[in-house]
Amino acid sequence: MNILDGKATAGKIKQRIAADLASLPEAVQRPQLAAVLVGHNGASETYVAAKVKACNEIGFGSKLIRFADNVSENELLACIQQLNEDNSVHGIIVQLPLPQHIDEQKVTMAVKVEKDVDGFHPENLGRLMLQLPGFVSATPKGILMLLEEYKIETSGKHCVVLGRSNIVGTPVSLLMSRNAFPGNSTVSLCHSKTKDLALLTKQADILIAALGRPQFVTAEMVKQGAVVIDVGITRVADTTTPKGYRIAGDVDFEKVAPKTSWITPVPGGVGAMTIAALMQNTYLAWQRITSSDATR
Ligand code: GUN
């Protein structure tokens, strides 16, 4: 068993960006990410704080715009419009989930395509499908960057994805099946209506678990020598920790790891790569906007 070290790989990616920026004259405007956070969802607070921290570490500017839970949809849309027009902002993210009374799709679609570093806008998702330049959402992109870093063979492999979310499962299925490296896998996208799930997971050369169900994947579900990517980051109650919770992945790491050839830990796996991929997207947005080059 070998560890796919997301923390170390993310560190290298962030260092490369920081070094690139450090070589620029001081007068050159740096990339800036604007993060919009609504309410006080604990997990969202943690994610956004980590994104802002990464910006500070590598020399990006950052703006954190907070709204109360009861913010109106119009107020939120007006804020996004302002950020779209702000020339000092190159990337915009609206942390999901949003409160029930706000139409998430409407908000996602309000973000200017060129600044949509989360890749959630329908145009960027269409671009991903057609392999046109655009923004690939951070978690799927981070997973592929990790496979690339460790030169994991994906061509001709059976990749089984658990979960069909718009943010992870569906885009990562597309990326793993397209004609590229990483890619060229035969993909099975499994979800809550899949029958005999274990029969499929046991055939997986590469298993990507993105259900958000702690320790769902057990040793019996995994083939000897498989590559296992754990996307789960769920808070579970744990009174032995100072915070009263710990972060659990979708995979029972202790039991599954010995059967695998490669596996991501939680934390220090996909989560760290998501942040690095977001930084790379923000850097890309800045390059495209400041050089008016949409082909990058
Ligand atoms: N909620 C869970 N994951 C993400 C993400 O990658 N971006 C945003 N904006 N919200 C999320």
PDB file of C-alpha atoms in Angstrom, residues 13-285:
ATOM      1  CA  ILE A  13       1.570  23.170  -6.657  1.00  0.00           C
ATOM      2  CA  LYS A  14       1.090  26.158  -4.355  1.00  0.00           C
ATOM      3  CA  GLN A  15       4.859  26.670  -4.141  1.00  0.00           C
ATOM      4  CA  ARG A  16       5.141  26.745  -7.951  1.00  0.00           C
ATOM      5  CA  ILE A  17       2.465  29.445  -8.180  1.00  0.00           C
ATOM      6  CA  ALA A  18       4.064  31.458  -5.346  1.00  0.00           C
ATOM      7  CA  ALA A  19       7.470  31.303  -7.070  1.00  0.00           C
ATOM      8  CA  ASP A  20       5.944  32.459 -10.392  1.00  0.00           C
ATOM      9  CA  LEU A  21       4.325  35.432  -8.661  1.00  0.00           C
ATOM     10  CA  ALA A  22       7.431  36.298  -6.671  1.00  0.00           C
ATOM     11  CA  SER A  23       9.345  36.827  -9.912  1.00  0.00           C
ATOM     12  CA  LEU A  24       6.916  39.527 -11.106  1.00  0.00           C
ATOM     13  CA  PRO A  25       7.594  43.255 -10.626  1.00  0.00           C
ATOM     14  CA  GLU A  26       5.858  44.634  -7.554  1.00  0.00           C
ATOM     15  CA  ALA A  27       3.691  46.962  -9.612  1.00  0.00           C
ATOM     16  CA  VAL A  28       1.936  44.026 -11.322  1.00  0.00           C
ATOM     17  CA  GLN A  29      -1.505  43.404  -9.887  1.00  0.00           C
ATOM     18  CA  ARG A  30      -1.719  39.995  -8.164  1.00  0.00           C
ATOM     19  CA  PRO A  31      -4.572  37.507  -8.599  1.00  0.00           C
ATOM     20  CA  GLN A  32      -7.459  38.036  -6.205  1.00  0.00           C
ATOM     21  CA  LEU A  33     -10.111  35.516  -5.126  1.00  0.00           C
ATOM     22  CA  ALA A  34     -13.455  36.666  -3.736  1.00  0.00           C
ATOM     23  CA  ALA A  35     -15.302  34.162  -1.542  1.00  0.00           C
ATOM     24  CA  VAL A  36     -18.957  34.647  -0.666  1.00  0.00           C
ATOM     25  CA  LEU A  37     -20.141  32.882   2.478  1.00  0.00           C
ATOM     26  CA  VAL A  38     -23.750  32.828   3.628  1.00  0.00           C
ATOM     27  CA  GLY A  39     -24.667  31.900   7.204  1.00  0.00           C
ATOM     28  CA  HIS A  40     -22.622  29.922   9.723  1.00  0.00           C
ATOM     29  CA  ASN A  41     -22.458  26.369   8.403  1.00  0.00           C
ATOM     30  CA  GLY A  42     -19.488  24.916  10.305  1.00  0.00           C
ATOM     31  CA  ALA A  43     -18.045  22.922   7.401  1.00  0.00           C
ATOM     32  CA  SER A  44     -18.414  25.862   4.981  1.00  0.00           C
ATOM     33  CA  GLU A  45     -16.670  28.161   7.481  1.00  0.00           C
ATOM     34  CA  THR A  46     -13.748  25.706   7.630  1.00  0.00           C
ATOM     35  CA  TYR A  47     -13.505  25.343   3.833  1.00  0.00           C
ATOM     36  CA  VAL A  48     -13.623  29.079   3.180  1.00  0.00           C
ATOM     37  CA  ALA A  49     -11.055  29.792   5.902  1.00  0.00           C
ATOM     38  CA  ALA A  50      -8.726  27.235   4.283  1.00  0.00           C
ATOM     39  CA  LYS A  51      -9.193  28.874   0.864  1.00  0.00           C
ATOM     40  CA  VAL A  52      -8.430  32.359   2.225  1.00  0.00           C
ATOM     41  CA  LYS A  53      -5.381  30.993   4.101  1.00  0.00           C
ATOM     42  CA  ALA A  54      -4.055  29.393   0.894  1.00  0.00           C
ATOM     43  CA  CYS A  55      -4.459  32.733  -0.928  1.00  0.00           C
ATOM     44  CA  ASN A  56      -2.427  34.491   1.767  1.00  0.00           C
ATOM     45  CA  GLU A  57       0.280  31.819   1.680  1.00  0.00           C
ATOM     46  CA  ILE A  58       0.925  32.053  -2.044  1.00  0.00           C
ATOM     47  CA  GLY A  59       0.593  35.795  -2.522  1.00  0.00           C
ATOM     48  CA  PHE A  60      -2.959  36.117  -3.861  1.00  0.00           C
ATOM     49  CA  GLY A  61      -5.284  38.799  -2.625  1.00  0.00           C
ATOM     50  CA  SER A  62      -8.529  37.603  -1.066  1.00  0.00           C
ATOM     51  CA  LYS A  63     -11.885  39.096  -0.190  1.00  0.00           C
ATOM     52  CA  LEU A  64     -14.312  37.347   2.121  1.00  0.00           C
ATOM     53  CA  ILE A  65     -17.868  38.622   1.823  1.00  0.00           C
ATOM     54  CA  ARG A  66     -20.176  37.330   4.522  1.00  0.00           C
ATOM     55  CA  PHE A  67     -23.953  37.420   4.642  1.00  0.00           C
ATOM     56  CA  ALA A  68     -26.415  36.388   7.330  1.00  0.00           C
ATOM     57  CA  ASP A  69     -28.610  33.297   6.773  1.00  0.00           C
ATOM     58  CA  ASN A  70     -31.599  35.502   5.946  1.00  0.00           C
ATOM     59  CA  VAL A  71     -29.925  37.448   3.115  1.00  0.00           C
ATOM     60  CA  SER A  72     -32.276  37.925   0.174  1.00  0.00           C
ATOM     61  CA  GLU A  73     -31.555  36.368  -3.204  1.00  0.00           C
ATOM     62  CA  ASN A  74     -31.473  39.823  -4.784  1.00  0.00           C
ATOM     63  CA  GLU A  75     -28.912  41.086  -2.306  1.00  0.00           C
ATOM     64  CA  LEU A  76     -26.694  38.101  -3.068  1.00  0.00           C
ATOM     65  CA  LEU A  77     -27.107  38.545  -6.827  1.00  0.00           C
ATOM     66  CA  ALA A  78     -26.232  42.244  -6.521  1.00  0.00           C
ATOM     67  CA  CYS A  79     -23.034  41.351  -4.653  1.00  0.00           C
ATOM     68  CA  ILE A  80     -22.037  38.890  -7.385  1.00  0.00           C
ATOM     69  CA  GLN A  81     -22.736  41.518 -10.031  1.00  0.00           C
ATOM     70  CA  GLN A  82     -20.427  43.922  -8.205  1.00  0.00           C
ATOM     71  CA  LEU A  83     -17.671  41.300  -8.024  1.00  0.00           C
ATOM     72  CA  ASN A  84     -18.157  40.504 -11.731  1.00  0.00           C
ATOM     73  CA  GLU A  85     -17.461  44.163 -12.524  1.00  0.00           C
ATOM     74  CA  ASP A  86     -14.594  44.613 -10.060  1.00  0.00           C
ATOM     75  CA  ASN A  87     -11.359  44.577 -12.079  1.00  0.00           C
ATOM     76  CA  SER A  88      -9.281  43.727  -9.013  1.00  0.00           C
ATOM     77  CA  VAL A  89     -11.158  40.407  -8.602  1.00  0.00           C
ATOM     78  CA  HIS A  90     -10.197  37.526 -10.917  1.00  0.00           C
ATOM     79  CA  GLY A  91     -11.971  34.588  -9.296  1.00  0.00           C
ATOM     80  CA  ILE A  92     -15.333  34.345  -7.514  1.00  0.00           C
ATOM     81  CA  ILE A  93     -16.678  31.465  -5.431  1.00  0.00           C
ATOM     82  CA  VAL A  94     -19.985  31.207  -3.636  1.00  0.00           C
ATOM     83  CA  GLN A  95     -19.639  28.538  -0.972  1.00  0.00           C
ATOM     84  CA  LEU A  96     -22.376  25.902  -1.186  1.00  0.00           C
ATOM     85  CA  PRO A  97     -24.788  24.883   0.202  1.00  0.00           C
ATOM     86  CA  LEU A  98     -26.914  28.046   0.330  1.00  0.00           C
ATOM     87  CA  PRO A  99     -30.014  28.465   2.536  1.00  0.00           C
ATOM     88  CA  GLN A 100     -33.225  26.896   1.184  1.00  0.00           C
ATOM     89  CA  HIS A 101     -34.854  30.194   0.173  1.00  0.00           C
ATOM     90  CA  ILE A 102     -32.077  30.947  -2.313  1.00  0.00           C
ATOM     91  CA  ASP A 103     -32.007  29.387  -5.782  1.00  0.00           C
ATOM     92  CA  GLU A 104     -28.510  27.897  -5.969  1.00  0.00           C
ATOM     93  CA  GLN A 105     -28.686  27.521  -9.740  1.00  0.00           C
ATOM     94  CA  LYS A 106     -29.575  31.176 -10.207  1.00  0.00           C
ATOM     95  CA  VAL A 107     -26.658  32.263  -8.026  1.00  0.00           C
ATOM     96  CA  THR A 108     -24.213  29.914  -9.758  1.00  0.00           C
ATOM     97  CA  MET A 109     -25.299  31.232 -13.142  1.00  0.00           C
ATOM     98  CA  ALA A 110     -24.835  34.849 -12.050  1.00  0.00           C
ATOM     99  CA  VAL A 111     -21.060  34.409 -11.686  1.00  0.00           C
ATOM    100  CA  LYS A 112     -19.219  35.678 -14.756  1.00  0.00           C
ATOM    101  CA  VAL A 113     -17.955  32.653 -16.729  1.00  0.00           C
ATOM    102  CA  GLU A 114     -14.404  34.090 -16.896  1.00  0.00           C
ATOM    103  CA  LYS A 115     -14.288  34.397 -13.083  1.00  0.00           C
ATOM    104  CA  ASP A 116     -16.086  31.114 -12.302  1.00  0.00           C
ATOM    105  CA  VAL A 117     -13.065  29.381 -10.730  1.00  0.00           C
ATOM    106  CA  ASP A 118     -15.354  26.746  -9.142  1.00  0.00           C
ATOM    107  CA  GLY A 119     -16.409  25.667 -12.642  1.00  0.00           C
ATOM    108  CA  PHE A 120     -20.058  25.448 -11.565  1.00  0.00           C
ATOM    109  CA  HIS A 121     -21.513  27.646 -14.315  1.00  0.00           C
ATOM    110  CA  PRO A 122     -23.345  25.641 -17.035  1.00  0.00           C
ATOM    111  CA  GLU A 123     -21.017  27.090 -19.677  1.00  0.00           C
ATOM    112  CA  ASN A 124     -17.937  25.799 -17.862  1.00  0.00           C
ATOM    113  CA  LEU A 125     -19.578  22.398 -17.329  1.00  0.00           C
ATOM    114  CA  GLY A 126     -20.409  22.307 -21.076  1.00  0.00           C
ATOM    115  CA  ARG A 127     -16.823  23.275 -21.878  1.00  0.00           C
ATOM    116  CA  LEU A 128     -15.587  20.429 -19.690  1.00  0.00           C
ATOM    117  CA  MET A 129     -17.727  17.950 -21.632  1.00  0.00           C
ATOM    118  CA  LEU A 130     -16.510  19.280 -24.983  1.00  0.00           C
ATOM    119  CA  GLN A 131     -12.871  19.542 -23.834  1.00  0.00           C
ATOM    120  CA  LEU A 132     -12.793  23.272 -24.555  1.00  0.00           C
ATOM    121  CA  PRO A 133     -10.774  25.705 -22.405  1.00  0.00           C
ATOM    122  CA  GLY A 134     -12.730  26.667 -19.301  1.00  0.00           C
ATOM    123  CA  PHE A 135     -12.683  25.949 -15.586  1.00  0.00           C
ATOM    124  CA  VAL A 136     -12.825  22.397 -14.232  1.00  0.00           C
ATOM    125  CA  SER A 137     -14.266  22.341 -10.725  1.00  0.00           C
ATOM    126  CA  ALA A 138     -11.673  22.070  -8.011  1.00  0.00           C
ATOM    127  CA  THR A 139     -12.279  18.615  -6.504  1.00  0.00           C
ATOM    128  CA  PRO A 140     -12.348  16.653  -9.804  1.00  0.00           C
ATOM    129  CA  LYS A 141      -9.383  18.681 -11.033  1.00  0.00           C
ATOM    130  CA  GLY A 142      -7.500  18.024  -7.787  1.00  0.00           C
ATOM    131  CA  ILE A 143      -8.134  14.260  -8.087  1.00  0.00           C
ATOM    132  CA  LEU A 144      -6.726  14.214 -11.625  1.00  0.00           C
ATOM    133  CA  MET A 145      -3.703  16.281 -10.607  1.00  0.00           C
ATOM    134  CA  LEU A 146      -2.976  13.732  -7.873  1.00  0.00           C
ATOM    135  CA  LEU A 147      -3.237  10.780 -10.295  1.00  0.00           C
ATOM    136  CA  GLU A 148      -0.955  12.665 -12.675  1.00  0.00           C
ATOM    137  CA  GLU A 149       1.608  13.461  -9.968  1.00  0.00           C
ATOM    138  CA  TYR A 150       1.920   9.779  -9.016  1.00  0.00           C
ATOM    139  CA  LYS A 151       1.763   8.624 -12.670  1.00  0.00           C
ATOM    140  CA  ILE A 152      -1.112   6.259 -11.907  1.00  0.00           C
ATOM    141  CA  GLU A 153      -2.018   4.292 -15.038  1.00  0.00           C
ATOM    142  CA  THR A 154      -5.637   5.086 -15.912  1.00  0.00           C
ATOM    143  CA  SER A 155      -5.838   4.080 -19.582  1.00  0.00           C
ATOM    144  CA  GLY A 156      -8.021   1.003 -20.130  1.00  0.00           C
ATOM    145  CA  LYS A 157      -8.700   0.706 -16.398  1.00  0.00           C
ATOM    146  CA  HIS A 158     -12.139   0.247 -14.888  1.00  0.00           C
ATOM    147  CA  CYS A 159     -12.896   3.330 -12.813  1.00  0.00           C
ATOM    148  CA  VAL A 160     -15.901   3.053 -10.502  1.00  0.00           C
ATOM    149  CA  VAL A 161     -17.261   6.344  -9.157  1.00  0.00           C
ATOM    150  CA  LEU A 162     -19.610   6.352  -6.158  1.00  0.00           C
ATOM    151  CA  GLY A 163     -21.921   9.387  -6.165  1.00  0.00           C
ATOM    152  CA  ARG A 164     -23.304  11.464  -9.031  1.00  0.00           C
ATOM    153  CA  SER A 165     -23.136  15.004  -7.639  1.00  0.00           C
ATOM    154  CA  ASN A 166     -22.677  17.988  -9.951  1.00  0.00           C
ATOM    155  CA  ILE A 167     -19.601  19.034  -7.968  1.00  0.00           C
ATOM    156  CA  VAL A 168     -17.685  15.726  -7.941  1.00  0.00           C
ATOM    157  CA  GLY A 169     -19.177  12.443  -9.214  1.00  0.00           C
ATOM    158  CA  THR A 170     -20.526  13.563 -12.579  1.00  0.00           C
ATOM    159  CA  PRO A 171     -17.584  15.765 -13.658  1.00  0.00           C
ATOM    160  CA  VAL A 172     -14.938  13.269 -12.471  1.00  0.00           C
ATOM    161  CA  SER A 173     -16.703  10.512 -14.484  1.00  0.00           C
ATOM    162  CA  LEU A 174     -16.426  12.661 -17.600  1.00  0.00           C
ATOM    163  CA  LEU A 175     -12.786  13.480 -16.943  1.00  0.00           C
ATOM    164  CA  MET A 176     -11.789   9.861 -16.299  1.00  0.00           C
ATOM    165  CA  SER A 177     -13.462   8.676 -19.499  1.00  0.00           C
ATOM    166  CA  ARG A 178     -12.122  11.284 -21.892  1.00  0.00           C
ATOM    167  CA  ASN A 179      -9.241  10.732 -24.289  1.00  0.00           C
ATOM    168  CA  ALA A 180      -6.396  12.171 -22.209  1.00  0.00           C
ATOM    169  CA  PHE A 181      -4.048  11.378 -19.357  1.00  0.00           C
ATOM    170  CA  PRO A 182      -5.337  10.930 -16.747  1.00  0.00           C
ATOM    171  CA  GLY A 183      -8.376   9.490 -18.504  1.00  0.00           C
ATOM    172  CA  ASN A 184      -9.180   6.777 -21.039  1.00  0.00           C
ATOM    173  CA  SER A 185     -10.762   4.717 -18.266  1.00  0.00           C
ATOM    174  CA  THR A 186     -13.963   2.748 -18.621  1.00  0.00           C
ATOM    175  CA  VAL A 187     -16.212   4.440 -16.084  1.00  0.00           C
ATOM    176  CA  SER A 188     -19.124   3.094 -14.038  1.00  0.00           C
ATOM    177  CA  LEU A 189     -21.011   5.861 -12.274  1.00  0.00           C
ATOM    178  CA  CYS A 190     -22.830   4.360  -9.290  1.00  0.00           C
ATOM    179  CA  HIS A 191     -25.535   5.991  -7.179  1.00  0.00           C
ATOM    180  CA  SER A 192     -28.308   5.256  -4.690  1.00  0.00           C
ATOM    181  CA  LYS A 193     -30.306   3.195  -7.214  1.00  0.00           C
ATOM    182  CA  THR A 194     -27.362   1.025  -8.313  1.00  0.00           C
ATOM    183  CA  LYS A 195     -28.035  -2.689  -7.772  1.00  0.00           C
ATOM    184  CA  ASP A 196     -25.359  -5.040  -6.378  1.00  0.00           C
ATOM    185  CA  LEU A 197     -23.000  -2.158  -5.692  1.00  0.00           C
ATOM    186  CA  ALA A 198     -20.273  -4.361  -4.205  1.00  0.00           C
ATOM    187  CA  LEU A 199     -20.246  -6.474  -7.381  1.00  0.00           C
ATOM    188  CA  LEU A 200     -19.216  -3.326  -9.275  1.00  0.00           C
ATOM    189  CA  THR A 201     -16.816  -1.878  -6.722  1.00  0.00           C
ATOM    190  CA  LYS A 202     -14.988  -5.240  -6.558  1.00  0.00           C
ATOM    191  CA  GLN A 203     -14.228  -4.862 -10.267  1.00  0.00           C
ATOM    192  CA  ALA A 204     -12.751  -1.392  -9.853  1.00  0.00           C
ATOM    193  CA  ASP A 205      -9.104  -0.822 -10.720  1.00  0.00           C
ATOM    194  CA  ILE A 206      -9.695   2.752  -9.574  1.00  0.00           C
ATOM    195  CA  LEU A 207     -12.417   3.470  -7.017  1.00  0.00           C
ATOM    196  CA  ILE A 208     -13.491   7.064  -6.394  1.00  0.00           C
ATOM    197  CA  ALA A 209     -15.786   7.392  -3.361  1.00  0.00           C
ATOM    198  CA  ALA A 210     -17.752  10.644  -3.283  1.00  0.00           C
ATOM    199  CA  LEU A 211     -20.955   9.912  -1.398  1.00  0.00           C
ATOM    200  CA  GLY A 212     -20.434  11.823   1.841  1.00  0.00           C
ATOM    201  CA  ARG A 213     -21.181   8.691   3.917  1.00  0.00           C
ATOM    202  CA  PRO A 214     -18.495   8.023   6.524  1.00  0.00           C
ATOM    203  CA  GLN A 215     -16.652   4.692   6.127  1.00  0.00           C
ATOM    204  CA  PHE A 216     -19.163   3.417   3.567  1.00  0.00           C
ATOM    205  CA  VAL A 217     -16.511   1.556   1.565  1.00  0.00           C
ATOM    206  CA  THR A 218     -15.426  -1.597   3.420  1.00  0.00           C
ATOM    207  CA  ALA A 219     -12.573  -4.006   2.670  1.00  0.00           C
ATOM    208  CA  GLU A 220     -14.987  -6.574   1.157  1.00  0.00           C
ATOM    209  CA  MET A 221     -15.974  -4.021  -1.516  1.00  0.00           C
ATOM    210  CA  VAL A 222     -12.424  -3.466  -2.783  1.00  0.00           C
ATOM    211  CA  LYS A 223     -10.303  -5.527  -5.189  1.00  0.00           C
ATOM    212  CA  GLN A 224      -6.744  -6.444  -4.170  1.00  0.00           C
ATOM    213  CA  GLY A 225      -4.351  -3.875  -5.664  1.00  0.00           C
ATOM    214  CA  ALA A 226      -6.984  -1.219  -6.431  1.00  0.00           C
ATOM    215  CA  VAL A 227      -6.311   2.533  -6.380  1.00  0.00           C
ATOM    216  CA  VAL A 228      -8.744   4.144  -3.915  1.00  0.00           C
ATOM    217  CA  ILE A 229      -9.583   7.856  -3.910  1.00  0.00           C
ATOM    218  CA  ASP A 230     -11.569   9.027  -0.883  1.00  0.00           C
ATOM    219  CA  VAL A 231     -13.448  12.299  -1.454  1.00  0.00           C
ATOM    220  CA  GLY A 232     -15.466  12.161   1.783  1.00  0.00           C
ATOM    221  CA  ILE A 233     -14.978  14.908   4.372  1.00  0.00           C
ATOM    222  CA  THR A 234     -17.776  14.426   6.915  1.00  0.00           C
ATOM    223  CA  ARG A 235     -17.746  15.744  10.467  1.00  0.00           C
ATOM    224  CA  VAL A 236     -18.595  12.961  12.900  1.00  0.00           C
ATOM    225  CA  ALA A 237     -19.091  13.450  16.635  1.00  0.00           C
ATOM    226  CA  ASP A 238     -16.034  12.474  18.694  1.00  0.00           C
ATOM    227  CA  THR A 239     -15.916  13.511  22.333  1.00  0.00           C
ATOM    228  CA  THR A 240     -12.236  12.503  22.618  1.00  0.00           C
ATOM    229  CA  THR A 241     -11.187  15.437  20.409  1.00  0.00           C
ATOM    230  CA  PRO A 242     -10.981  19.089  21.572  1.00  0.00           C
ATOM    231  CA  LYS A 243     -13.465  20.204  18.889  1.00  0.00           C
ATOM    232  CA  GLY A 244     -15.916  17.415  19.678  1.00  0.00           C
ATOM    233  CA  TYR A 245     -15.772  16.031  16.153  1.00  0.00           C
ATOM    234  CA  ARG A 246     -13.339  14.466  13.707  1.00  0.00           C
ATOM    235  CA  ILE A 247     -13.230  14.356   9.923  1.00  0.00           C
ATOM    236  CA  ALA A 248     -14.179  11.005   8.398  1.00  0.00           C
ATOM    237  CA  GLY A 249     -13.761   9.840   4.829  1.00  0.00           C
ATOM    238  CA  ASP A 250     -16.091   7.614   2.787  1.00  0.00           C
ATOM    239  CA  VAL A 251     -13.617   4.736   3.073  1.00  0.00           C
ATOM    240  CA  ASP A 252     -12.813   2.563   6.097  1.00  0.00           C
ATOM    241  CA  PHE A 253      -9.122   3.401   5.734  1.00  0.00           C
ATOM    242  CA  GLU A 254      -7.720   0.999   8.352  1.00  0.00           C
ATOM    243  CA  LYS A 255      -9.334  -2.073   6.785  1.00  0.00           C
ATOM    244  CA  VAL A 256      -9.234  -1.022   3.125  1.00  0.00           C
ATOM    245  CA  ALA A 257      -5.692   0.398   2.900  1.00  0.00           C
ATOM    246  CA  PRO A 258      -3.830  -2.952   3.171  1.00  0.00           C
ATOM    247  CA  LYS A 259      -5.680  -4.248   0.067  1.00  0.00           C
ATOM    248  CA  THR A 260      -4.858  -1.249  -2.116  1.00  0.00           C
ATOM    249  CA  SER A 261      -1.882  -0.340  -4.288  1.00  0.00           C
ATOM    250  CA  TRP A 262      -2.515   3.376  -3.664  1.00  0.00           C
ATOM    251  CA  ILE A 263      -4.929   5.206  -1.396  1.00  0.00           C
ATOM    252  CA  THR A 264      -5.649   8.798  -0.327  1.00  0.00           C
ATOM    253  CA  PRO A 265      -5.771   9.560   3.415  1.00  0.00           C
ATOM    254  CA  VAL A 266      -8.402  11.777   5.068  1.00  0.00           C
ATOM    255  CA  PRO A 267      -7.357  14.412   5.917  1.00  0.00           C
ATOM    256  CA  GLY A 268      -4.335  15.158   3.730  1.00  0.00           C
ATOM    257  CA  GLY A 269      -5.679  13.652   0.529  1.00  0.00           C
ATOM    258  CA  VAL A 270      -8.335  15.040  -1.815  1.00  0.00           C
ATOM    259  CA  GLY A 271      -9.266  17.984   0.464  1.00  0.00           C
ATOM    260  CA  ALA A 272      -5.798  19.514   0.199  1.00  0.00           C
ATOM    261  CA  MET A 273      -5.841  18.963  -3.569  1.00  0.00           C
ATOM    262  CA  THR A 274      -9.194  20.763  -3.882  1.00  0.00           C
ATOM    263  CA  ILE A 275      -7.648  23.902  -2.391  1.00  0.00           C
ATOM    264  CA  ALA A 276      -4.569  23.652  -4.644  1.00  0.00           C
ATOM    265  CA  ALA A 277      -6.779  23.191  -7.729  1.00  0.00           C
ATOM    266  CA  LEU A 278      -8.830  26.242  -6.759  1.00  0.00           C
ATOM    267  CA  MET A 279      -5.617  28.266  -6.444  1.00  0.00           C
ATOM    268  CA  GLN A 280      -4.543  27.034  -9.875  1.00  0.00           C
ATOM    269  CA  ASN A 281      -7.922  27.993 -11.371  1.00  0.00           C
ATOM    270  CA  THR A 282      -7.663  31.466  -9.815  1.00  0.00           C
ATOM    271  CA  TYR A 283      -4.156  31.845 -11.231  1.00  0.00           C
ATOM    272  CA  LEU A 284      -5.455  30.734 -14.633  1.00  0.00           C
ATOM    273  CA  ALA A 285      -8.357  33.218 -14.441  1.00  0.00           C
TER     274      ALA A 285
END
